[in-house]
Amino acid sequence: MIISIFDYGSGNIKSVSKAVESAANNLQKNVSVQVIHDPKKIKEADKIILPGQGSFKQCAQHLRGIPGVVDELNDFVLNKKKNIFGICVGMQLFADFGEEDGGSKGLGWIQGEVKKIKIINPELKLPHMGWNEIVLKETNPLFQNLSEDKHFYFVHSYEFIAQDQINVAASTFYQDEITVAIFKDNIFGTQFHPEKSQKNGIQILENFISW
């Protein structure tokens, strides 16, 4: 199995790669973890991980700045129905639109928009940074075998507001309930960073490999 991490200049690639390798070793499966830059390499992958750090607009511009990458990703995800995992802004890019930095279009795979988290409580700050517990919305193969203490690591100021709540796989509470995981068919994404979330994060990566 080839799991390709697509590097478009907007993600914590080394940490993600090491975490996926650790998950594969735990499963004792024959998995090749590759960091790719060339859109043509997407065809060779069995599964794709799309990381993302920074602003929505910056990440969208970096991604679209690579000729052919959106077409290859659309073919991989929408036509071939292969599994993809978006992390942080990588997940946000699945939306139709992100309002950050004046706004920009997303990939439009899951209907919704990415908007700034509304904070009224002066004791709460943005970005929402550090450990927070998630609440699972439904039985999901990506959330199997987690510990009872479902804390994950976050760094973000914007949230994915899904048009259809059926696509919300998990939430957390920060001022109000906010979406932290998205799921639709072969598309999965988390706002939190599994590569920084210790045992539970590695478990989610193991689940993705086995999915």
JSON list of C-alpha atoms in Angstrom, two decimals:
[
{"chain": "A", "resi": 1, "resn": "MET", "atom": "CA", "xyz": [0.00, 0.00, 0.00]},
{"chain": "A", "resi": 2, "resn": "ILE", "atom": "CA", "xyz": [1.26, 3.47, -0.89]},
{"chain": "A", "resi": 3, "resn": "ILE", "atom": "CA", "xyz": [0.19, 6.35, 1.35]},
{"chain": "A", "resi": 4, "resn": "SER", "atom": "CA", "xyz": [1.24, 9.64, -0.19]},
{"chain": "A", "resi": 5, "resn": "ILE", "atom": "CA", "xyz": [1.50, 12.89, 1.76]},
{"chain": "A", "resi": 6, "resn": "PHE", "atom": "CA", "xyz": [1.07, 15.72, -0.70]},
{"chain": "A", "resi": 7, "resn": "ASP", "atom": "CA", "xyz": [3.53, 18.53, -0.01]},
{"chain": "A", "resi": 8, "resn": "TYR", "atom": "CA", "xyz": [2.36, 21.83, -1.51]},
{"chain": "A", "resi": 9, "resn": "GLY", "atom": "CA", "xyz": [4.40, 24.01, 0.83]},
{"chain": "A", "resi": 10, "resn": "SER", "atom": "CA", "xyz": [1.75, 24.42, 3.54]},
{"chain": "A", "resi": 11, "resn": "GLY", "atom": "CA", "xyz": [2.08, 21.62, 6.03]},
{"chain": "A", "resi": 12, "resn": "ASN", "atom": "CA", "xyz": [4.11, 20.06, 8.82]},
{"chain": "A", "resi": 13, "resn": "ILE", "atom": "CA", "xyz": [5.29, 17.31, 6.48]},
{"chain": "A", "resi": 14, "resn": "LYS", "atom": "CA", "xyz": [8.08, 15.71, 8.52]},
{"chain": "A", "resi": 15, "resn": "SER", "atom": "CA", "xyz": [5.96, 15.23, 11.65]},
{"chain": "A", "resi": 16, "resn": "VAL", "atom": "CA", "xyz": [3.04, 13.85, 9.64]},
{"chain": "A", "resi": 17, "resn": "SER", "atom": "CA", "xyz": [5.30, 11.45, 7.75]},
{"chain": "A", "resi": 18, "resn": "LYS", "atom": "CA", "xyz": [6.92, 10.13, 10.94]},
{"chain": "A", "resi": 19, "resn": "ALA", "atom": "CA", "xyz": [3.53, 9.67, 12.61]},
{"chain": "A", "resi": 20, "resn": "VAL", "atom": "CA", "xyz": [2.14, 7.72, 9.64]},
{"chain": "A", "resi": 21, "resn": "GLU", "atom": "CA", "xyz": [5.26, 5.53, 9.57]},
{"chain": "A", "resi": 22, "resn": "SER", "atom": "CA", "xyz": [4.84, 4.86, 13.30]},
{"chain": "A", "resi": 23, "resn": "ALA", "atom": "CA", "xyz": [1.18, 3.90, 12.77]},
{"chain": "A", "resi": 24, "resn": "ALA", "atom": "CA", "xyz": [2.12, 1.56, 9.91]},
{"chain": "A", "resi": 25, "resn": "ASN", "atom": "CA", "xyz": [4.82, -0.10, 12.05]},
{"chain": "A", "resi": 26, "resn": "ASN", "atom": "CA", "xyz": [2.30, -0.66, 14.85]},
{"chain": "A", "resi": 27, "resn": "LEU", "atom": "CA", "xyz": [0.00, -2.44, 12.39]},
{"chain": "A", "resi": 28, "resn": "GLN", "atom": "CA", "xyz": [2.91, -4.42, 10.92]},
{"chain": "A", "resi": 29, "resn": "LYS", "atom": "CA", "xyz": [1.55, -3.76, 7.47]},
{"chain": "A", "resi": 30, "resn": "ASN", "atom": "CA", "xyz": [3.51, -3.37, 4.27]},
{"chain": "A", "resi": 31, "resn": "VAL", "atom": "CA", "xyz": [3.01, 0.36, 3.83]},
{"chain": "A", "resi": 32, "resn": "SER", "atom": "CA", "xyz": [5.16, 2.74, 1.82]},
{"chain": "A", "resi": 33, "resn": "VAL", "atom": "CA", "xyz": [4.86, 6.31, 3.13]},
{"chain": "A", "resi": 34, "resn": "GLN", "atom": "CA", "xyz": [5.84, 8.81, 0.45]},
{"chain": "A", "resi": 35, "resn": "VAL", "atom": "CA", "xyz": [6.05, 12.60, 0.43]},
{"chain": "A", "resi": 36, "resn": "ILE", "atom": "CA", "xyz": [5.13, 13.76, -3.06]},
{"chain": "A", "resi": 37, "resn": "HIS", "atom": "CA", "xyz": [5.24, 17.11, -4.86]},
{"chain": "A", "resi": 38, "resn": "ASP", "atom": "CA", "xyz": [4.36, 16.06, -8.41]},
{"chain": "A", "resi": 39, "resn": "PRO", "atom": "CA", "xyz": [0.59, 15.87, -9.10]},
{"chain": "A", "resi": 40, "resn": "LYS", "atom": "CA", "xyz": [1.21, 12.96, -11.48]},
{"chain": "A", "resi": 41, "resn": "LYS", "atom": "CA", "xyz": [2.37, 10.89, -8.50]},
{"chain": "A", "resi": 42, "resn": "ILE", "atom": "CA", "xyz": [-1.15, 11.10, -7.04]},
{"chain": "A", "resi": 43, "resn": "LYS", "atom": "CA", "xyz": [-2.19, 8.38, -9.52]},
{"chain": "A", "resi": 44, "resn": "GLU", "atom": "CA", "xyz": [0.23, 5.93, -7.89]},
{"chain": "A", "resi": 45, "resn": "ALA", "atom": "CA", "xyz": [-1.13, 6.39, -4.37]},
{"chain": "A", "resi": 46, "resn": "ASP", "atom": "CA", "xyz": [-3.64, 4.15, -2.64]},
{"chain": "A", "resi": 47, "resn": "LYS", "atom": "CA", "xyz": [-4.41, 6.83, -0.07]},
{"chain": "A", "resi": 48, "resn": "ILE", "atom": "CA", "xyz": [-3.60, 10.53, 0.22]},
{"chain": "A", "resi": 49, "resn": "ILE", "atom": "CA", "xyz": [-2.95, 12.73, 3.23]},
{"chain": "A", "resi": 50, "resn": "LEU", "atom": "CA", "xyz": [-3.38, 16.48, 2.68]},
{"chain": "A", "resi": 51, "resn": "PRO", "atom": "CA", "xyz": [-1.84, 18.50, 5.53]},
{"chain": "A", "resi": 52, "resn": "GLY", "atom": "CA", "xyz": [-2.16, 22.26, 5.92]},
{"chain": "A", "resi": 53, "resn": "GLN", "atom": "CA", "xyz": [-0.88, 25.03, 8.16]},
{"chain": "A", "resi": 54, "resn": "GLY", "atom": "CA", "xyz": [-1.37, 28.78, 7.90]},
{"chain": "A", "resi": 55, "resn": "SER", "atom": "CA", "xyz": [-4.32, 30.60, 6.38]},
{"chain": "A", "resi": 56, "resn": "PHE", "atom": "CA", "xyz": [-7.01, 29.06, 4.20]},
{"chain": "A", "resi": 57, "resn": "LYS", "atom": "CA", "xyz": [-6.30, 31.51, 1.38]},
{"chain": "A", "resi": 58, "resn": "GLN", "atom": "CA", "xyz": [-2.56, 30.91, 1.47]},
{"chain": "A", "resi": 59, "resn": "CYS", "atom": "CA", "xyz": [-3.00, 27.14, 1.41]},
{"chain": "A", "resi": 60, "resn": "ALA", "atom": "CA", "xyz": [-5.57, 27.32, -1.40]},
{"chain": "A", "resi": 61, "resn": "GLN", "atom": "CA", "xyz": [-3.25, 29.54, -3.45]},
{"chain": "A", "resi": 62, "resn": "HIS", "atom": "CA", "xyz": [-0.27, 27.24, -2.88]},
{"chain": "A", "resi": 63, "resn": "LEU", "atom": "CA", "xyz": [-2.30, 24.22, -3.92]},
{"chain": "A", "resi": 64, "resn": "ARG", "atom": "CA", "xyz": [-3.79, 25.83, -7.03]},
{"chain": "A", "resi": 65, "resn": "GLY", "atom": "CA", "xyz": [-0.38, 27.22, -7.91]},
{"chain": "A", "resi": 66, "resn": "ILE", "atom": "CA", "xyz": [0.75, 23.71, -8.83]},
{"chain": "A", "resi": 67, "resn": "PRO", "atom": "CA", "xyz": [-0.46, 22.99, -12.40]},
{"chain": "A", "resi": 68, "resn": "GLY", "atom": "CA", "xyz": [-2.78, 20.00, -12.63]},
{"chain": "A", "resi": 69, "resn": "VAL", "atom": "CA", "xyz": [-3.00, 19.21, -8.92]},
{"chain": "A", "resi": 70, "resn": "VAL", "atom": "CA", "xyz": [-6.70, 20.04, -8.45]},
{"chain": "A", "resi": 71, "resn": "ASP", "atom": "CA", "xyz": [-7.66, 17.92, -11.46]},
{"chain": "A", "resi": 72, "resn": "GLU", "atom": "CA", "xyz": [-5.59, 15.00, -10.16]},
{"chain": "A", "resi": 73, "resn": "LEU", "atom": "CA", "xyz": [-7.07, 15.29, -6.66]},
{"chain": "A", "resi": 74, "resn": "ASN", "atom": "CA", "xyz": [-10.61, 15.51, -8.05]},
{"chain": "A", "resi": 75, "resn": "ASP", "atom": "CA", "xyz": [-10.00, 12.38, -10.11]},
{"chain": "A", "resi": 76, "resn": "PHE", "atom": "CA", "xyz": [-8.51, 10.55, -7.12]},
{"chain": "A", "resi": 77, "resn": "VAL", "atom": "CA", "xyz": [-11.28, 11.52, -4.69]},
{"chain": "A", "resi": 78, "resn": "LEU", "atom": "CA", "xyz": [-14.43, 12.00, -6.77]},
{"chain": "A", "resi": 79, "resn": "ASN", "atom": "CA", "xyz": [-13.93, 9.57, -9.67]},
{"chain": "A", "resi": 80, "resn": "LYS", "atom": "CA", "xyz": [-11.73, 6.79, -8.27]},
{"chain": "A", "resi": 81, "resn": "LYS", "atom": "CA", "xyz": [-13.27, 7.15, -4.78]},
{"chain": "A", "resi": 82, "resn": "LYS", "atom": "CA", "xyz": [-9.94, 6.58, -3.04]},
{"chain": "A", "resi": 83, "resn": "ASN", "atom": "CA", "xyz": [-9.51, 7.61, 0.58]},
{"chain": "A", "resi": 84, "resn": "ILE", "atom": "CA", "xyz": [-8.14, 11.02, 1.55]},
{"chain": "A", "resi": 85, "resn": "PHE", "atom": "CA", "xyz": [-7.35, 12.48, 4.98]},
{"chain": "A", "resi": 86, "resn": "GLY", "atom": "CA", "xyz": [-7.15, 16.25, 5.41]},
{"chain": "A", "resi": 87, "resn": "ILE", "atom": "CA", "xyz": [-5.38, 17.67, 8.47]},
{"chain": "A", "resi": 88, "resn": "CYS", "atom": "CA", "xyz": [-6.11, 21.14, 9.89]},
{"chain": "A", "resi": 89, "resn": "VAL", "atom": "CA", "xyz": [-6.28, 23.56, 6.93]},
{"chain": "A", "resi": 90, "resn": "GLY", "atom": "CA", "xyz": [-6.02, 20.49, 4.69]},
{"chain": "A", "resi": 91, "resn": "MET", "atom": "CA", "xyz": [-9.46, 19.54, 6.01]},
{"chain": "A", "resi": 92, "resn": "GLN", "atom": "CA", "xyz": [-10.77, 23.09, 5.68]},
{"chain": "A", "resi": 93, "resn": "LEU", "atom": "CA", "xyz": [-9.88, 23.04, 1.97]},
{"chain": "A", "resi": 94, "resn": "PHE", "atom": "CA", "xyz": [-12.58, 20.38, 1.46]},
{"chain": "A", "resi": 95, "resn": "ALA", "atom": "CA", "xyz": [-15.18, 23.16, 1.92]},
{"chain": "A", "resi": 96, "resn": "ASP", "atom": "CA", "xyz": [-16.72, 25.36, -0.77]},
{"chain": "A", "resi": 97, "resn": "PHE", "atom": "CA", "xyz": [-15.27, 28.59, 0.58]},
{"chain": "A", "resi": 98, "resn": "GLY", "atom": "CA", "xyz": [-13.05, 30.02, 3.31]},
{"chain": "A", "resi": 99, "resn": "GLU", "atom": "CA", "xyz": [-13.49, 33.60, 4.48]},
{"chain": "A", "resi": 100, "resn": "GLU", "atom": "CA", "xyz": [-9.96, 34.09, 5.86]},
{"chain": "A", "resi": 101, "resn": "ASP", "atom": "CA", "xyz": [-7.84, 36.92, 4.36]},
{"chain": "A", "resi": 102, "resn": "GLY", "atom": "CA", "xyz": [-10.66, 38.19, 2.17]},
{"chain": "A", "resi": 103, "resn": "GLY", "atom": "CA", "xyz": [-11.92, 34.78, 1.13]},
{"chain": "A", "resi": 104, "resn": "SER", "atom": "CA", "xyz": [-11.11, 32.12, -1.43]},
{"chain": "A", "resi": 105, "resn": "LYS", "atom": "CA", "xyz": [-12.64, 29.02, -2.98]},
{"chain": "A", "resi": 106, "resn": "GLY", "atom": "CA", "xyz": [-12.03, 25.59, -1.57]},
{"chain": "A", "resi": 107, "resn": "LEU", "atom": "CA", "xyz": [-12.15, 22.23, -3.31]},
{"chain": "A", "resi": 108, "resn": "GLY", "atom": "CA", "xyz": [-15.91, 21.96, -2.82]},
{"chain": "A", "resi": 109, "resn": "TRP", "atom": "CA", "xyz": [-15.98, 18.27, -1.88]},
{"chain": "A", "resi": 110, "resn": "ILE", "atom": "CA", "xyz": [-18.10, 18.79, 1.22]},
{"chain": "A", "resi": 111, "resn": "GLN", "atom": "CA", "xyz": [-20.65, 21.59, 1.21]},
{"chain": "A", "resi": 112, "resn": "GLY", "atom": "CA", "xyz": [-19.89, 24.26, 3.77]},
{"chain": "A", "resi": 113, "resn": "GLU", "atom": "CA", "xyz": [-17.82, 27.31, 4.61]},
{"chain": "A", "resi": 114, "resn": "VAL", "atom": "CA", "xyz": [-14.85, 28.01, 6.86]},
{"chain": "A", "resi": 115, "resn": "LYS", "atom": "CA", "xyz": [-15.45, 30.96, 9.17]},
{"chain": "A", "resi": 116, "resn": "LYS", "atom": "CA", "xyz": [-13.72, 32.59, 12.13]},
{"chain": "A", "resi": 117, "resn": "ILE", "atom": "CA", "xyz": [-14.61, 31.15, 15.52]},
{"chain": "A", "resi": 118, "resn": "LYS", "atom": "CA", "xyz": [-16.84, 33.60, 17.41]},
{"chain": "A", "resi": 119, "resn": "ILE", "atom": "CA", "xyz": [-15.41, 34.43, 20.82]},
{"chain": "A", "resi": 120, "resn": "ILE", "atom": "CA", "xyz": [-17.26, 36.55, 23.41]},
{"chain": "A", "resi": 121, "resn": "ASN", "atom": "CA", "xyz": [-15.75, 35.22, 26.65]},
{"chain": "A", "resi": 122, "resn": "PRO", "atom": "CA", "xyz": [-12.68, 37.40, 27.40]},
{"chain": "A", "resi": 123, "resn": "GLU", "atom": "CA", "xyz": [-10.98, 34.43, 29.05]},
{"chain": "A", "resi": 124, "resn": "LEU", "atom": "CA", "xyz": [-10.89, 32.58, 25.73]},
{"chain": "A", "resi": 125, "resn": "LYS", "atom": "CA", "xyz": [-8.37, 33.51, 23.07]},
{"chain": "A", "resi": 126, "resn": "LEU", "atom": "CA", "xyz": [-7.74, 32.83, 19.41]},
{"chain": "A", "resi": 127, "resn": "PRO", "atom": "CA", "xyz": [-6.17, 30.76, 18.13]},
{"chain": "A", "resi": 128, "resn": "HIS", "atom": "CA", "xyz": [-7.84, 27.88, 19.93]},
{"chain": "A", "resi": 129, "resn": "MET", "atom": "CA", "xyz": [-4.55, 26.25, 20.88]},
{"chain": "A", "resi": 130, "resn": "GLY", "atom": "CA", "xyz": [-3.67, 23.24, 22.98]},
{"chain": "A", "resi": 131, "resn": "TRP", "atom": "CA", "xyz": [-5.49, 20.12, 24.11]},
{"chain": "A", "resi": 132, "resn": "ASN", "atom": "CA", "xyz": [-9.26, 19.75, 24.01]},
{"chain": "A", "resi": 133, "resn": "GLU", "atom": "CA", "xyz": [-11.63, 16.81, 24.24]},
{"chain": "A", "resi": 134, "resn": "ILE", "atom": "CA", "xyz": [-13.72, 15.79, 21.25]},
{"chain": "A", "resi": 135, "resn": "VAL", "atom": "CA", "xyz": [-17.24, 14.39, 21.15]},
{"chain": "A", "resi": 136, "resn": "LEU", "atom": "CA", "xyz": [-17.97, 11.76, 18.51]},
{"chain": "A", "resi": 137, "resn": "LYS", "atom": "CA", "xyz": [-21.18, 12.25, 16.53]},
{"chain": "A", "resi": 138, "resn": "GLU", "atom": "CA", "xyz": [-21.60, 8.79, 15.09]},
{"chain": "A", "resi": 139, "resn": "THR", "atom": "CA", "xyz": [-19.98, 5.40, 14.78]},
{"chain": "A", "resi": 140, "resn": "ASN", "atom": "CA", "xyz": [-17.07, 5.95, 12.46]},
{"chain": "A", "resi": 141, "resn": "PRO", "atom": "CA", "xyz": [-14.25, 3.58, 11.37]},
{"chain": "A", "resi": 142, "resn": "LEU", "atom": "CA", "xyz": [-11.72, 6.39, 11.80]},
{"chain": "A", "resi": 143, "resn": "PHE", "atom": "CA", "xyz": [-12.51, 6.74, 15.52]},
{"chain": "A", "resi": 144, "resn": "GLN", "atom": "CA", "xyz": [-12.28, 3.09, 16.56]},
{"chain": "A", "resi": 145, "resn": "ASN", "atom": "CA", "xyz": [-10.21, 2.01, 19.58]},
{"chain": "A", "resi": 146, "resn": "LEU", "atom": "CA", "xyz": [-9.58, 5.49, 21.00]},
{"chain": "A", "resi": 147, "resn": "SER", "atom": "CA", "xyz": [-8.97, 5.87, 24.72]},
{"chain": "A", "resi": 148, "resn": "GLU", "atom": "CA", "xyz": [-11.83, 7.09, 26.89]},
{"chain": "A", "resi": 149, "resn": "ASP", "atom": "CA", "xyz": [-9.94, 10.37, 27.32]},
{"chain": "A", "resi": 150, "resn": "LYS", "atom": "CA", "xyz": [-10.42, 11.68, 23.78]},
{"chain": "A", "resi": 151, "resn": "HIS", "atom": "CA", "xyz": [-8.15, 14.74, 23.91]},
{"chain": "A", "resi": 152, "resn": "PHE", "atom": "CA", "xyz": [-6.42, 16.03, 20.79]},
{"chain": "A", "resi": 153, "resn": "TYR", "atom": "CA", "xyz": [-4.11, 18.92, 19.96]},
{"chain": "A", "resi": 154, "resn": "PHE", "atom": "CA", "xyz": [-5.47, 22.02, 18.20]},
{"chain": "A", "resi": 155, "resn": "VAL", "atom": "CA", "xyz": [-4.09, 25.23, 16.69]},
{"chain": "A", "resi": 156, "resn": "HIS", "atom": "CA", "xyz": [-6.75, 27.17, 14.73]},
{"chain": "A", "resi": 157, "resn": "SER", "atom": "CA", "xyz": [-8.89, 30.30, 14.62]},
{"chain": "A", "resi": 158, "resn": "TYR", "atom": "CA", "xyz": [-11.36, 29.19, 11.95]},
{"chain": "A", "resi": 159, "resn": "GLU", "atom": "CA", "xyz": [-13.93, 26.41, 11.89]},
{"chain": "A", "resi": 160, "resn": "PHE", "atom": "CA", "xyz": [-15.57, 24.31, 9.19]},
{"chain": "A", "resi": 161, "resn": "ILE", "atom": "CA", "xyz": [-19.32, 25.01, 9.20]},
{"chain": "A", "resi": 162, "resn": "ALA", "atom": "CA", "xyz": [-20.88, 22.13, 7.29]},
{"chain": "A", "resi": 163, "resn": "GLN", "atom": "CA", "xyz": [-24.12, 22.66, 5.38]},
{"chain": "A", "resi": 164, "resn": "ASP", "atom": "CA", "xyz": [-25.28, 19.15, 6.26]},
{"chain": "A", "resi": 165, "resn": "GLN", "atom": "CA", "xyz": [-24.73, 17.97, 9.83]},
{"chain": "A", "resi": 166, "resn": "ILE", "atom": "CA", "xyz": [-24.50, 14.39, 8.60]},
{"chain": "A", "resi": 167, "resn": "ASN", "atom": "CA", "xyz": [-20.95, 15.26, 7.48]},
{"chain": "A", "resi": 168, "resn": "VAL", "atom": "CA", "xyz": [-19.89, 16.28, 11.00]},
{"chain": "A", "resi": 169, "resn": "ALA", "atom": "CA", "xyz": [-18.02, 13.37, 12.57]},
{"chain": "A", "resi": 170, "resn": "ALA", "atom": "CA", "xyz": [-16.85, 15.05, 15.79]},
{"chain": "A", "resi": 171, "resn": "SER", "atom": "CA", "xyz": [-17.02, 18.33, 17.66]},
{"chain": "A", "resi": 172, "resn": "THR", "atom": "CA", "xyz": [-15.44, 20.07, 20.63]},
{"chain": "A", "resi": 173, "resn": "PHE", "atom": "CA", "xyz": [-16.49, 22.97, 22.85]},
{"chain": "A", "resi": 174, "resn": "TYR", "atom": "CA", "xyz": [-14.75, 26.35, 22.69]},
{"chain": "A", "resi": 175, "resn": "GLN", "atom": "CA", "xyz": [-17.18, 29.17, 23.49]},
{"chain": "A", "resi": 176, "resn": "ASP", "atom": "CA", "xyz": [-19.71, 27.07, 21.60]},
{"chain": "A", "resi": 177, "resn": "GLU", "atom": "CA", "xyz": [-19.74, 23.70, 19.90]},
{"chain": "A", "resi": 178, "resn": "ILE", "atom": "CA", "xyz": [-17.42, 23.68, 16.90]},
{"chain": "A", "resi": 179, "resn": "THR", "atom": "CA", "xyz": [-16.84, 21.04, 14.25]},
{"chain": "A", "resi": 180, "resn": "VAL", "atom": "CA", "xyz": [-13.48, 19.27, 14.46]},
{"chain": "A", "resi": 181, "resn": "ALA", "atom": "CA", "xyz": [-13.89, 16.30, 12.11]},
{"chain": "A", "resi": 182, "resn": "ILE", "atom": "CA", "xyz": [-15.57, 15.92, 8.74]},
{"chain": "A", "resi": 183, "resn": "PHE", "atom": "CA", "xyz": [-16.59, 12.71, 6.99]},
{"chain": "A", "resi": 184, "resn": "LYS", "atom": "CA", "xyz": [-18.25, 11.92, 3.66]},
{"chain": "A", "resi": 185, "resn": "ASP", "atom": "CA", "xyz": [-17.89, 8.65, 1.76]},
{"chain": "A", "resi": 186, "resn": "ASN", "atom": "CA", "xyz": [-14.12, 8.34, 1.14]},
{"chain": "A", "resi": 187, "resn": "ILE", "atom": "CA", "xyz": [-13.30, 11.82, 2.47]},
{"chain": "A", "resi": 188, "resn": "PHE", "atom": "CA", "xyz": [-12.14, 12.36, 6.04]},
{"chain": "A", "resi": 189, "resn": "GLY", "atom": "CA", "xyz": [-10.56, 15.30, 7.80]},
{"chain": "A", "resi": 190, "resn": "THR", "atom": "CA", "xyz": [-9.70, 16.56, 11.27]},
{"chain": "A", "resi": 191, "resn": "GLN", "atom": "CA", "xyz": [-9.19, 20.09, 12.53]},
{"chain": "A", "resi": 192, "resn": "PHE", "atom": "CA", "xyz": [-6.87, 18.75, 15.21]},
{"chain": "A", "resi": 193, "resn": "HIS", "atom": "CA", "xyz": [-3.38, 17.44, 14.49]},
{"chain": "A", "resi": 194, "resn": "PRO", "atom": "CA", "xyz": [-3.17, 13.65, 14.88]},
{"chain": "A", "resi": 195, "resn": "GLU", "atom": "CA", "xyz": [0.62, 13.83, 14.43]},
{"chain": "A", "resi": 196, "resn": "LYS", "atom": "CA", "xyz": [0.78, 15.97, 17.61]},
{"chain": "A", "resi": 197, "resn": "SER", "atom": "CA", "xyz": [-1.89, 14.09, 19.57]},
{"chain": "A", "resi": 198, "resn": "GLN", "atom": "CA", "xyz": [0.19, 11.22, 20.94]},
{"chain": "A", "resi": 199, "resn": "LYS", "atom": "CA", "xyz": [-1.52, 7.82, 21.36]},
{"chain": "A", "resi": 200, "resn": "ASN", "atom": "CA", "xyz": [-4.98, 8.84, 20.16]},
{"chain": "A", "resi": 201, "resn": "GLY", "atom": "CA", "xyz": [-3.53, 10.59, 17.12]},
{"chain": "A", "resi": 202, "resn": "ILE", "atom": "CA", "xyz": [-1.50, 7.53, 16.13]},
{"chain": "A", "resi": 203, "resn": "GLN", "atom": "CA", "xyz": [-4.63, 5.40, 16.58]},
{"chain": "A", "resi": 204, "resn": "ILE", "atom": "CA", "xyz": [-6.54, 7.56, 14.10]},
{"chain": "A", "resi": 205, "resn": "LEU", "atom": "CA", "xyz": [-3.69, 7.19, 11.61]},
{"chain": "A", "resi": 206, "resn": "GLU", "atom": "CA", "xyz": [-3.76, 3.42, 12.14]},
{"chain": "A", "resi": 207, "resn": "ASN", "atom": "CA", "xyz": [-7.49, 3.50, 11.46]},
{"chain": "A", "resi": 208, "resn": "PHE", "atom": "CA", "xyz": [-6.90, 5.48, 8.27]},
{"chain": "A", "resi": 209, "resn": "ILE", "atom": "CA", "xyz": [-4.35, 2.94, 7.06]},
{"chain": "A", "resi": 210, "resn": "SER", "atom": "CA", "xyz": [-6.79, 0.10, 7.78]},
{"chain": "A", "resi": 211, "resn": "TRP", "atom": "CA", "xyz": [-9.83, 1.93, 6.36]}
]
